[in-house]
CSV table of C-alpha atoms and ligand atoms in Angstrom, one decimal:
chain,number,residue,atom,x,y,z
I,1,MET,CA,15.2,-3.6,8.9
I,2,SER,CA,12.9,-2.7,11.6
I,3,ALA,CA,12.2,1.0,12.4
I,4,SER,CA,14.3,0.9,15.4
I,5,ASP,CA,17.4,-0.1,13.1
I,6,VAL,CA,17.1,3.2,11.6
I,7,ARG,CA,19.2,5.8,13.3
I,8,PRO,CA,18.1,9.4,13.2
I,9,ALA,CA,20.5,11.6,11.2
I,10,VAL,CA,21.3,13.5,14.5
I,11,PRO,CA,21.0,11.4,17.6
I,12,GLU,CA,18.4,12.8,20.2
I,13,TRP,CA,20.9,12.9,22.9
I,14,LEU,CA,23.4,14.8,21.1
I,15,ARG,CA,23.6,18.5,22.2
I,16,VAL,CA,25.3,21.3,20.4
I,17,PRO,CA,28.1,22.3,22.8
I,18,ALA,CA,28.6,25.9,23.8
I,19,ASP,CA,32.4,25.3,23.1
I,20,PRO,CA,33.3,22.6,20.8
I,21,ASN,CA,36.8,22.6,22.4
I,22,ASP,CA,35.7,21.7,26.0
I,23,LEU,CA,36.7,18.4,27.5
I,24,ALA,CA,33.7,16.7,29.2
I,25,GLU,CA,34.8,15.9,32.6
I,26,ALA,CA,33.8,12.3,33.2
I,27,VAL,CA,34.8,11.1,29.6
I,28,TRP,CA,38.5,12.2,29.6
I,29,PRO,CA,41.2,10.9,31.6
I,30,PRO,CA,41.2,12.9,34.9
I,31,ALA,CA,44.5,14.7,34.2
I,32,CYS,CA,43.6,15.8,30.8
I,33,ALA,CA,44.0,19.7,29.9
I,34,ARG,CA,44.8,22.2,27.3
I,35,THR,CA,48.0,24.1,27.2
I,36,SER,CA,47.6,28.0,27.0
I,37,ASP,CA,47.8,27.7,23.3
I,38,GLY,CA,45.0,25.1,23.2
I,39,VAL,CA,47.0,21.9,22.7
I,40,LEU,CA,45.6,18.8,24.4
I,41,THR,CA,47.8,17.3,27.4
I,42,VAL,CA,47.4,14.0,28.9
I,43,GLY,CA,49.6,12.7,31.6
I,44,GLY,CA,51.5,16.0,31.2
I,45,VAL,CA,52.6,15.4,27.6
I,46,SER,CA,51.1,17.2,24.8
I,47,ALA,CA,49.2,15.6,22.0
I,48,THR,CA,51.3,17.3,19.2
I,49,GLU,CA,54.6,15.8,21.0
I,50,LEU,CA,52.9,12.5,21.0
I,51,ALA,CA,52.1,12.5,17.5
I,52,GLU,CA,55.6,13.8,16.4
I,53,ARG,CA,57.3,11.2,18.4
I,54,PHE,CA,55.2,8.1,17.8
I,55,GLY,CA,53.1,8.8,14.8
I,56,THR,CA,49.3,8.5,14.3
I,57,PRO,CA,46.9,6.6,15.1
I,58,LEU,CA,48.3,6.3,18.5
I,59,TYR,CA,46.7,4.7,21.7
I,60,VAL,CA,47.7,6.7,24.9
I,61,LEU,CA,47.1,5.2,28.2
I,62,ASP,CA,47.4,7.5,31.3
I,63,GLN,CA,49.4,5.1,33.8
I,64,ASP,CA,48.3,7.2,36.7
I,65,ALA,CA,44.6,7.1,35.8
I,66,VAL,CA,44.6,3.2,35.6
I,67,ILE,CA,46.5,2.9,38.8
I,68,GLY,CA,44.3,5.3,40.6
I,69,GLN,CA,41.3,3.7,39.2
I,70,ALA,CA,42.5,0.1,40.0
I,71,ARG,CA,43.0,1.4,43.6
I,72,ARG,CA,39.7,3.2,43.8
I,73,VAL,CA,37.6,0.3,42.8
I,74,ARG,CA,39.5,-2.2,44.9
I,75,ARG,CA,39.0,0.1,48.0
I,76,ALA,CA,35.2,0.6,47.1
I,77,PHE,CA,34.5,-3.0,47.0
I,78,ALA,CA,36.7,-3.8,50.1
I,79,ALA,CA,35.0,-1.1,52.2
I,80,ALA,CA,31.5,-2.2,50.9
I,81,ALA,CA,32.3,-5.8,51.9
I,82,GLU,CA,33.9,-5.0,55.3
I,83,ARG,CA,30.7,-3.2,56.3
I,84,HIS,CA,29.0,-6.6,56.2
I,85,GLY,CA,31.7,-8.6,57.8
I,86,THR,CA,33.1,-10.1,54.7
I,87,THR,CA,35.8,-9.5,52.1
I,88,ALA,CA,36.0,-8.8,48.4
I,89,ARG,CA,38.5,-9.5,45.7
I,90,VAL,CA,38.6,-7.5,42.5
I,91,TYR,CA,39.8,-9.4,39.4
I,92,TYR,CA,40.9,-7.2,36.4
I,93,ALA,CA,39.2,-8.6,33.2
I,94,SER,CA,42.3,-8.4,31.3
I,95,LYS,CA,40.4,-8.7,27.9
I,96,ALA,CA,39.6,-5.0,28.2
I,97,PHE,CA,43.2,-4.2,27.8
I,98,LEU,CA,46.3,-6.5,28.3
I,99,SER,CA,49.9,-5.8,28.2
I,100,THR,CA,52.4,-6.8,31.0
I,101,GLU,CA,52.7,-3.3,32.1
I,102,VAL,CA,49.0,-3.0,32.7
I,103,VAL,CA,49.0,-6.1,34.6
I,104,ARG,CA,51.8,-4.9,36.8
I,105,TRP,CA,50.0,-1.7,37.5
I,106,VAL,CA,46.9,-3.4,38.5
I,107,THR,CA,48.3,-6.4,40.3
I,108,GLY,CA,50.6,-3.7,42.2
I,109,GLU,CA,47.1,-2.2,43.5
I,110,GLY,CA,46.2,-5.7,44.9
I,111,LEU,CA,43.9,-6.7,42.0
I,112,ALA,CA,43.8,-10.3,40.8
I,113,VAL,CA,43.6,-10.9,37.0
I,114,ASP,CA,41.0,-12.8,34.9
I,115,VAL,CA,42.1,-14.5,31.6
I,116,ALA,CA,40.1,-16.4,29.1
I,117,THR,CA,42.8,-17.8,26.9
I,118,GLY,CA,46.2,-19.4,26.8
I,119,GLY,CA,47.5,-16.2,25.3
I,120,GLU,CA,46.0,-13.8,27.8
I,121,LEU,CA,47.4,-16.4,30.6
I,122,ALA,CA,50.8,-16.1,28.9
I,123,VAL,CA,50.8,-12.3,29.2
I,124,ALA,CA,49.7,-12.2,32.8
I,125,LEU,CA,52.5,-14.7,33.5
I,126,ALA,CA,55.1,-12.6,31.7
I,127,ALA,CA,54.0,-9.7,33.8
I,128,GLY,CA,54.8,-11.7,37.0
I,129,ALA,CA,51.2,-12.3,38.1
I,130,ASP,CA,50.8,-14.7,40.8
I,131,PRO,CA,49.0,-17.8,39.4
I,132,GLY,CA,47.2,-18.3,42.7
I,133,LEU,CA,45.4,-14.9,41.7
I,134,ILE,CA,44.4,-15.7,38.3
I,135,GLY,CA,40.9,-16.7,37.1
I,136,LEU,CA,40.7,-18.7,33.9
I,137,HIS,CA,37.6,-18.2,32.0
I,138,GLY,CA,36.1,-19.6,28.7
I,139,ASN,CA,33.4,-21.6,27.3
I,140,ASN,CA,35.9,-23.6,25.1
I,141,LYS,CA,39.2,-23.9,27.0
I,142,SER,CA,41.4,-26.4,25.4
I,143,ARG,CA,42.9,-29.5,27.0
I,144,LEU,CA,46.3,-27.8,26.8
I,145,GLU,CA,45.0,-24.6,28.5
I,146,LEU,CA,43.3,-26.6,31.3
I,147,ALA,CA,46.4,-28.6,31.7
I,148,ARG,CA,48.5,-25.5,32.0
I,149,ALA,CA,46.2,-23.9,34.5
I,150,VAL,CA,46.5,-26.9,36.9
I,151,GLU,CA,50.2,-27.3,36.5
I,152,LEU,CA,50.6,-23.5,37.2
I,153,GLY,CA,48.0,-23.6,40.2
I,154,VAL,CA,45.7,-21.1,38.8
I,155,GLY,CA,43.6,-19.9,41.6
I,156,SER,CA,40.2,-20.6,40.0
I,157,VAL,CA,39.0,-22.1,36.8
I,158,ILE,CA,35.4,-21.0,36.1
I,159,VAL,CA,33.8,-24.1,34.5
I,160,ASP,CA,31.3,-23.6,31.8
I,161,SER,CA,30.1,-27.2,30.6
I,162,LEU,CA,29.7,-30.7,32.0
I,163,ILE,CA,32.2,-31.8,29.4
I,164,GLU,CA,34.9,-29.3,30.7
I,165,ILE,CA,34.3,-30.3,34.2
I,166,ASP,CA,35.1,-34.0,33.5
I,167,ARG,CA,38.0,-33.0,31.3
I,168,LEU,CA,39.4,-30.7,34.0
I,169,ALA,CA,38.8,-33.4,36.8
I,170,GLU,CA,40.8,-35.9,34.8
I,171,ILE,CA,43.6,-33.5,34.1
I,172,ALA,CA,43.9,-32.6,37.7
I,173,ALA,CA,43.6,-36.2,38.9
I,174,ALA,CA,46.5,-37.2,36.5
I,175,ARG,CA,48.6,-34.7,38.2
I,176,GLY,CA,47.4,-35.4,41.7
I,177,ALA,CA,46.1,-31.9,42.2
I,178,VAL,CA,43.0,-30.4,43.6
I,179,GLN,CA,41.9,-27.6,41.3
I,180,PRO,CA,39.4,-25.1,42.7
I,181,VAL,CA,36.6,-24.0,40.4
I,182,LEU,CA,33.7,-21.6,40.2
I,183,VAL,CA,30.5,-22.6,38.2
I,184,ARG,CA,29.3,-20.2,35.8
I,185,VAL,CA,25.6,-19.7,35.9
I,186,ASN,CA,23.0,-17.6,34.1
I,187,SER,CA,20.9,-15.5,36.5
I,188,GLY,CA,18.7,-14.7,33.5
I,189,VAL,CA,19.4,-11.2,33.9
I,190,HIS,CA,20.8,-9.1,31.0
I,191,ALA,CA,21.9,-5.8,31.6
I,192,GLU,CA,22.8,-3.1,29.2
I,193,THR,CA,23.4,0.4,30.0
I,194,HIS,CA,20.2,1.7,32.1
I,195,ASP,CA,17.8,-1.2,31.6
I,196,PHE,CA,18.0,-4.9,32.3
I,197,LEU,CA,15.9,-7.8,31.2
I,198,ALA,CA,15.2,-10.8,33.4
I,199,THR,CA,14.3,-14.0,31.7
I,200,ALA,CA,13.5,-17.3,33.0
I,201,HIS,CA,15.3,-19.1,30.1
I,202,GLU,CA,18.6,-18.6,28.5
I,203,ASP,CA,19.5,-19.0,24.8
I,204,GLN,CA,23.2,-18.1,24.8
I,205,LYS,CA,26.7,-20.0,24.9
I,206,PHE,CA,27.8,-19.0,28.5
I,207,GLY,CA,27.3,-20.9,31.7
I,208,PHE,CA,24.7,-23.3,33.2
I,209,ALA,CA,21.1,-22.6,33.8
I,210,LEU,CA,20.5,-21.7,37.3
I,211,ALA,CA,18.1,-24.5,37.7
I,212,ASP,CA,20.7,-26.8,37.0
I,213,ALA,CA,23.3,-25.7,39.2
I,214,ASP,CA,22.5,-28.0,42.2
I,215,GLU,CA,23.2,-31.2,39.8
I,216,VAL,CA,26.3,-29.6,38.5
I,217,VAL,CA,27.8,-28.8,41.9
I,218,ALA,CA,26.8,-32.1,43.1
I,219,ARG,CA,28.9,-33.6,40.3
I,220,ILE,CA,31.9,-31.5,41.1
I,221,ARG,CA,31.7,-32.4,44.7
I,222,ASP,CA,31.7,-35.9,43.8
I,223,LEU,CA,35.1,-35.5,42.0
I,224,PRO,CA,38.0,-35.5,44.3
I,225,SER,CA,40.2,-33.7,42.1
I,226,LEU,CA,38.0,-30.6,42.0
I,227,ARG,CA,37.2,-28.1,44.8
I,228,PHE,CA,33.7,-26.2,44.3
I,229,LEU,CA,34.4,-22.6,45.4
I,230,GLY,CA,31.1,-21.1,44.5
I,231,LEU,CA,29.0,-19.6,41.8
I,232,HIS,CA,29.9,-17.1,39.3
I,233,CYS,CA,27.7,-14.9,37.2
I,234,HIS,CA,28.5,-12.1,34.6
I,235,ILE,CA,25.3,-10.2,33.5
I,236,GLY,CA,26.6,-7.8,30.7
I,237,SER,CA,28.8,-5.0,30.1
I,238,GLN,CA,28.6,-1.1,30.2
I,239,ILE,CA,25.9,-1.2,32.9
I,240,PHE,CA,24.7,1.8,34.8
I,241,GLY,CA,23.2,1.5,38.1
I,242,THR,CA,22.6,-1.4,40.5
I,243,ALA,CA,19.2,-2.8,39.7
I,244,GLY,CA,20.4,-5.6,37.3
I,245,PHE,CA,23.2,-6.6,39.7
I,246,ALA,CA,20.5,-6.7,42.7
I,247,GLU,CA,18.2,-8.8,40.7
I,248,SER,CA,21.0,-11.1,39.6
I,249,ALA,CA,22.3,-11.4,43.3
I,250,SER,CA,18.8,-12.3,44.6
I,251,ARG,CA,18.4,-15.1,42.3
I,252,LEU,CA,22.1,-16.2,42.8
I,253,VAL,CA,22.0,-16.2,46.6
I,254,GLU,CA,19.0,-18.3,46.8
I,255,VAL,CA,20.9,-21.1,45.0
I,256,HIS,CA,24.1,-20.5,46.8
I,257,ALA,CA,22.2,-20.8,50.2
I,258,ARG,CA,20.8,-24.0,48.9
I,259,LEU,CA,24.2,-25.3,47.9
I,260,LEU,CA,25.5,-24.7,51.4
I,261,ALA,CA,23.4,-27.7,52.7
I,262,GLY,CA,25.7,-30.1,50.5
I,263,GLY,CA,29.1,-28.7,51.3
I,264,GLU,CA,31.3,-25.4,51.3
I,265,ALA,CA,30.8,-22.7,48.9
I,266,PRO,CA,33.1,-19.9,50.1
I,267,VAL,CA,32.9,-17.6,47.2
I,268,LEU,CA,30.3,-15.7,45.2
I,269,ASN,CA,31.8,-14.0,42.1
I,270,LEU,CA,29.3,-11.5,40.6
I,271,GLY,CA,31.3,-10.5,37.4
I,272,GLY,CA,32.0,-7.2,36.0
I,273,GLY,CA,30.1,-4.8,33.6
I,274,PHE,CA,30.6,-1.5,35.4
I,275,GLY,CA,29.9,1.2,32.8
I,276,ILE,CA,31.9,4.3,32.0
I,277,ALA,CA,31.0,7.7,30.1
I,278,TYR,CA,31.7,7.7,26.3
I,279,THR,CA,29.9,11.0,25.7
I,280,SER,CA,29.1,14.0,27.7
I,281,VAL,CA,25.5,12.6,28.4
I,282,ASP,CA,26.8,9.5,29.8
I,283,ASP,CA,26.3,9.6,33.7
I,284,PRO,CA,27.7,6.4,35.1
I,285,THR,CA,27.1,5.7,38.9
I,286,ASP,CA,30.2,6.2,41.0
I,287,ILE,CA,32.0,2.9,41.8
I,288,GLU,CA,31.5,3.4,45.5
I,289,ASP,CA,28.0,3.8,45.1
I,290,LEU,CA,27.8,0.7,42.8
I,291,ALA,CA,29.9,-1.4,45.2
I,292,ASP,CA,27.7,-0.4,48.3
I,293,GLY,CA,24.3,-1.1,46.3
I,294,ILE,CA,25.7,-4.4,45.1
I,295,VAL,CA,27.2,-5.7,48.2
I,296,ASP,CA,24.0,-4.4,50.1
I,297,ALA,CA,21.8,-6.5,47.7
I,298,VAL,CA,23.8,-9.6,48.5
I,299,ALA,CA,24.0,-9.1,52.2
I,300,ARG,CA,20.2,-8.6,52.2
I,301,GLU,CA,19.6,-11.8,50.4
I,302,CYS,CA,21.9,-13.7,52.6
I,303,VAL,CA,20.1,-12.4,55.6
I,304,ALA,CA,16.7,-13.5,54.1
I,305,HIS,CA,18.1,-17.2,53.5
I,306,GLY,CA,19.8,-17.1,57.0
I,307,VAL,CA,23.4,-17.8,55.6
I,308,ALA,CA,26.5,-15.9,56.2
I,309,LEU,CA,27.9,-13.8,53.4
I,310,PRO,CA,30.5,-15.5,51.3
I,311,THR,CA,33.7,-14.0,49.9
I,312,LEU,CA,32.8,-11.7,47.1
I,313,ALA,CA,34.6,-11.3,43.9
I,314,PHE,CA,34.0,-8.9,41.0
I,315,GLU,CA,35.6,-8.6,37.6
I,316,PRO,CA,35.7,-5.0,36.2
I,317,GLY,CA,37.5,-4.4,32.9
I,318,ARG,CA,36.4,-1.3,31.3
I,319,ALA,CA,35.8,0.4,34.6
I,320,ILE,CA,39.5,0.1,35.2
I,321,VAL,CA,41.3,1.0,31.9
I,322,GLY,CA,38.4,2.7,29.7
I,323,ARG,CA,38.6,6.4,30.9
I,324,ALA,CA,42.4,6.1,31.0
I,325,GLY,CA,42.9,5.9,27.3
I,326,ILE,CA,42.5,8.0,24.4
I,327,THR,CA,43.3,7.6,20.7
I,328,LEU,CA,45.0,10.2,18.7
I,329,TYR,CA,44.4,10.5,14.7
I,330,GLU,CA,45.4,12.9,12.1
I,331,VAL,CA,42.8,14.3,10.0
I,332,GLY,CA,43.4,13.3,6.2
I,333,THR,CA,40.5,14.7,4.3
I,334,THR,CA,37.0,16.2,5.0
I,335,LYS,CA,34.0,16.5,3.0
I,336,SER,CA,30.6,18.1,3.5
I,337,VAL,CA,27.6,16.0,2.5
I,338,ARG,CA,24.1,17.1,2.3
I,339,VAL,CA,22.1,14.7,4.4
I,340,SER,CA,18.7,16.4,3.8
I,341,ALA,CA,17.4,19.8,2.7
I,342,ASP,CA,18.3,21.4,6.1
I,343,LEU,CA,21.0,19.0,7.2
I,344,GLU,CA,24.8,19.0,6.2
I,345,ARG,CA,27.3,16.7,7.9
I,346,LEU,CA,31.1,17.2,7.8
I,347,TYR,CA,32.7,13.8,7.2
I,348,VAL,CA,36.2,13.8,8.9
I,349,SER,CA,38.4,11.0,7.6
I,350,VAL,CA,41.2,10.1,9.8
I,351,ASP,CA,44.1,7.7,9.5
I,352,GLY,CA,42.7,4.8,11.6
I,353,GLY,CA,39.1,3.4,11.9
I,354,MET,CA,37.5,0.2,12.6
I,355,SER,CA,41.0,-1.5,12.7
I,356,ASP,CA,41.9,0.4,15.9
I,357,ASN,CA,38.3,0.8,17.3
I,358,ALA,CA,36.0,-1.9,16.2
I,359,ARG,CA,33.2,-0.9,18.7
I,360,PRO,CA,31.2,1.5,16.8
I,361,ALA,CA,31.1,-1.0,14.0
I,362,LEU,CA,30.4,-4.0,16.3
I,363,TYR,CA,28.0,-2.6,18.8
I,364,GLY,CA,26.9,0.6,17.4
I,365,ALA,CA,29.1,2.3,20.1
I,366,ASP,CA,29.1,6.0,20.5
I,367,TYR,CA,32.2,8.1,21.1
I,368,SER,CA,33.0,11.7,21.3
I,369,ALA,CA,35.9,13.7,19.7
I,370,ARG,CA,37.9,16.9,20.0
I,371,LEU,CA,40.6,18.7,18.1
I,372,ALA,CA,43.8,17.9,20.1
I,373,GLY,CA,46.5,20.2,18.4
I,374,ARG,CA,44.6,23.6,18.7
I,375,ILE,CA,41.4,24.9,19.8
I,376,SER,CA,39.3,26.9,17.2
I,377,ALA,CA,37.0,29.8,17.6
I,378,ALA,CA,34.9,28.4,14.5
I,379,PRO,CA,31.3,27.4,15.4
I,380,PRO,CA,30.4,23.9,16.1
I,381,THR,CA,29.2,21.8,13.1
I,382,LEU,CA,27.7,18.4,12.9
I,383,ALA,CA,30.4,15.8,11.9
I,384,ARG,CA,31.1,12.2,11.6
I,385,VAL,CA,34.5,10.9,12.1
I,386,VAL,CA,35.3,8.0,9.9
I,387,GLY,CA,38.3,5.9,9.2
I,388,ARG,CA,40.1,4.8,6.2
I,389,HIS,CA,38.8,1.2,5.6
I,390,CYS,CA,36.9,0.0,2.7
I,391,GLU,CA,33.6,-0.3,4.5
I,392,SER,CA,30.9,2.4,4.9
I,393,GLY,CA,30.2,1.3,8.3
I,394,ASP,CA,33.8,2.2,9.2
I,395,ILE,CA,32.7,4.8,11.8
I,396,VAL,CA,34.9,6.1,14.6
I,397,VAL,CA,32.4,8.7,16.0
I,398,ASP,CA,28.9,8.5,14.6
I,399,ALA,CA,27.9,12.2,15.5
I,400,GLU,CA,29.7,14.9,17.3
I,401,TYR,CA,30.0,18.7,17.0
I,402,LEU,CA,33.5,19.8,15.9
I,403,PRO,CA,34.6,23.0,14.9
I,404,ALA,CA,33.6,24.0,11.4
I,405,ASP,CA,37.2,24.7,10.4
I,406,THR,CA,38.4,21.0,11.0
I,407,ALA,CA,40.7,20.3,8.2
I,408,PRO,CA,43.4,18.0,7.0
I,409,GLY,CA,46.4,18.0,9.2
I,410,ASP,CA,44.3,18.5,12.3
I,411,LEU,CA,45.0,16.2,15.3
I,412,LEU,CA,41.9,14.5,16.6
I,413,ALA,CA,41.6,12.9,20.0
I,414,VAL,CA,38.9,10.3,20.9
I,415,PRO,CA,38.6,9.8,24.6
I,416,ALA,CA,37.4,6.7,26.5
I,417,THR,CA,39.2,4.2,24.2
I,418,GLY,CA,41.3,2.5,26.9
I,419,ALA,CA,39.0,-0.6,26.9
I,420,TYR,CA,38.1,-2.9,24.1
I,421,CYS,CA,39.9,-1.1,21.4
I,422,PHE,CA,43.5,-2.1,21.5
I,423,SER,CA,42.2,-5.5,22.5
I,424,LEU,CA,39.8,-5.8,19.7
I,425,ALA,CA,42.1,-4.3,17.0
I,426,SER,CA,42.7,-6.0,13.6
I,427,ASN,CA,44.6,-5.8,10.6
I,428,TYR,CA,41.8,-5.2,8.2
I,429,ASN,CA,42.9,-3.9,4.8
I,430,TYR,CA,46.4,-4.7,6.0
I,431,VAL,CA,46.6,-2.0,8.3
I,432,PRO,CA,49.5,-2.4,10.9
I,433,ARG,CA,48.1,-2.0,14.5
I,434,PRO,CA,49.1,1.2,16.3
I,435,PRO,CA,51.4,1.3,19.3
I,436,VAL,CA,50.5,1.9,22.7
I,437,VAL,CA,52.2,4.6,24.6
I,438,ALA,CA,51.8,5.0,28.4
I,439,VAL,CA,52.0,8.8,29.8
I,440,SER,CA,52.8,9.8,33.5
I,441,ASP,CA,54.4,12.9,34.9
I,442,GLY,CA,55.3,14.6,31.5
I,443,THR,CA,56.9,11.5,30.2
I,444,ALA,CA,55.8,9.0,27.3
I,445,ARG,CA,57.0,5.7,26.7
I,446,ILE,CA,56.1,2.7,24.4
I,447,ILE,CA,54.5,-0.1,26.2
I,448,VAL,CA,53.4,-2.0,23.1
I,449,ARG,CA,55.2,-1.2,19.9
I,450,GLY,CA,53.2,-0.6,16.7
I,451,GLU,CA,53.2,-3.3,14.0
I,452,THR,CA,55.0,-2.5,10.7
I,453,ILE,CA,54.3,-3.7,7.2
I,454,ASP,CA,57.0,-6.2,7.6
I,455,ASP,CA,55.5,-7.7,10.6
I,456,LEU,CA,52.3,-8.3,8.5
I,457,LEU,CA,54.2,-9.6,5.5
I,458,ALA,CA,56.3,-11.8,7.6
I,459,ARG,CA,53.4,-14.2,7.9
I,460,ASP,CA,52.5,-14.6,4.4
I,461,ALA,CA,54.3,-18.1,3.5
I,462,GLY,CA,54.4,-16.9,-0.1
I,463,ILE,CA,57.0,-14.4,0.4
I,464,PRO,CA,60.5,-15.8,0.0
I,465,THR,CA,62.5,-14.6,3.2
I,466,GLU,CA,66.1,-13.3,2.8
I,467,GLY,CA,68.6,-16.1,3.1
I,468,ALA,CA,66.2,-18.9,2.5
I,469,GLU,CA,66.5,-21.4,-0.5
Z,501,PLP,C1,34.3,-9.2,29.6
Z,501,PLP,C2,34.0,-9.8,31.1
Z,501,PLP,C3,34.3,-9.0,32.3
Z,501,PLP,C4,34.4,-7.6,32.1
Z,501,PLP,O1,33.4,-6.9,31.7
Z,501,PLP,P1,33.7,-5.3,31.7
Z,501,PLP,O2,32.4,-4.7,31.0
Z,501,PLP,O3,34.8,-4.8,30.9
Z,501,PLP,O4,33.8,-4.9,33.1
Z,501,PLP,C5,34.1,-9.7,33.5
Z,501,PLP,N1,33.6,-10.9,33.6
Z,501,PLP,C6,33.5,-11.8,32.6
Z,501,PLP,C7,33.2,-13.2,32.6
Z,501,PLP,C8,33.7,-11.3,31.2
Z,501,PLP,O5,33.6,-12.1,30.1
């Protein structure tokens, strides 16, 4: 273990809040509030009502927040592109949160949809998404998935290997179809939050080396059943600022300009990865500023290389749904643990954990939390919100100041759980996955039902089913 792997007992960024009941503005859904008696409301529905009707843990998604953000992101990129005389298409990266309702909300705002598996494709289709406005990703799409994409007329397949290119060409040729494709490349830029790292060589599974792009595109252009649309690059996730995107765009446009010598390349897809606030100290760049900064950078490079701006494409996931979701838990037990001579930590155990939010365990991701059923006048105390799973790394919120009287029976809300929580959920310890409830205008309804123990037992082939021999 290196020194950097050892987390301090209290993270440097964590501040003692003046009021441990406050709702940090950028972190909670825009319409979150507290009633006069202190109960948290989201979409006009109180947390206590939600917990009573649907139980805990519970994923709550603010429908208007998702729709509003989809609109805002689409408009931001459209406006930025228009200023440079081109257009932009925004694909919702559905792996962030996927259900038919959410697909309808975002496609209703004019977004296209990215999927990465046959399962995600099936949900998008069940929602009525236009196959022509679907992008299919993945480094190991099956033949069946590729055939289905061709059969449906999926708008673009983002190809990731030479083997896949030949496979897809063969499938399309057999159907007498011409499949449009983008080529996923590595720009060598990796961005994470505030910093980016640019390398010349890549050692990861996705995409082609930028240096090989000419050869790969020439191969595609030789195949009459494929149509080359352009390059695709996704530099990372939870990125703040435009520097990483600008550096990546500079490297991509150089190759894009060169490819135009051999034929058309009408599209340039710069991926997603736009960051959101998980705690009060996160300060993500406004999407309008991001869109302007990124599109300006692409435009500058196009001018430098003497080529027209292509149609631009972007693939936000987290930036569309992340802030719209909160998770409600009930506190089951608490215990005070002496960390050192002068530090005690209140461990707050909730009725969910790494099965409904894997990100802290997977990535060391930080979250925040607040009491949802009441406010408290007790002073803030250092707390760690942990789950119910058999794993000491089962942490929901690593470090947060909660009212010192936080106790069993309290409702706890964790904000910014709209992205990569439901979609990464598991049945670890045979815990059924929670339902997802959409709230809007004071009403709540289930958009994905919760699992039951019977759902889980139904998969065990060793349990005789009723009526079976
Ligand atoms: C995951 C992913 C995205 C979305 O990333 P966010 O961080 O949610 O915006 C976009 N494009 C590709 C190719 C991805 O794999």
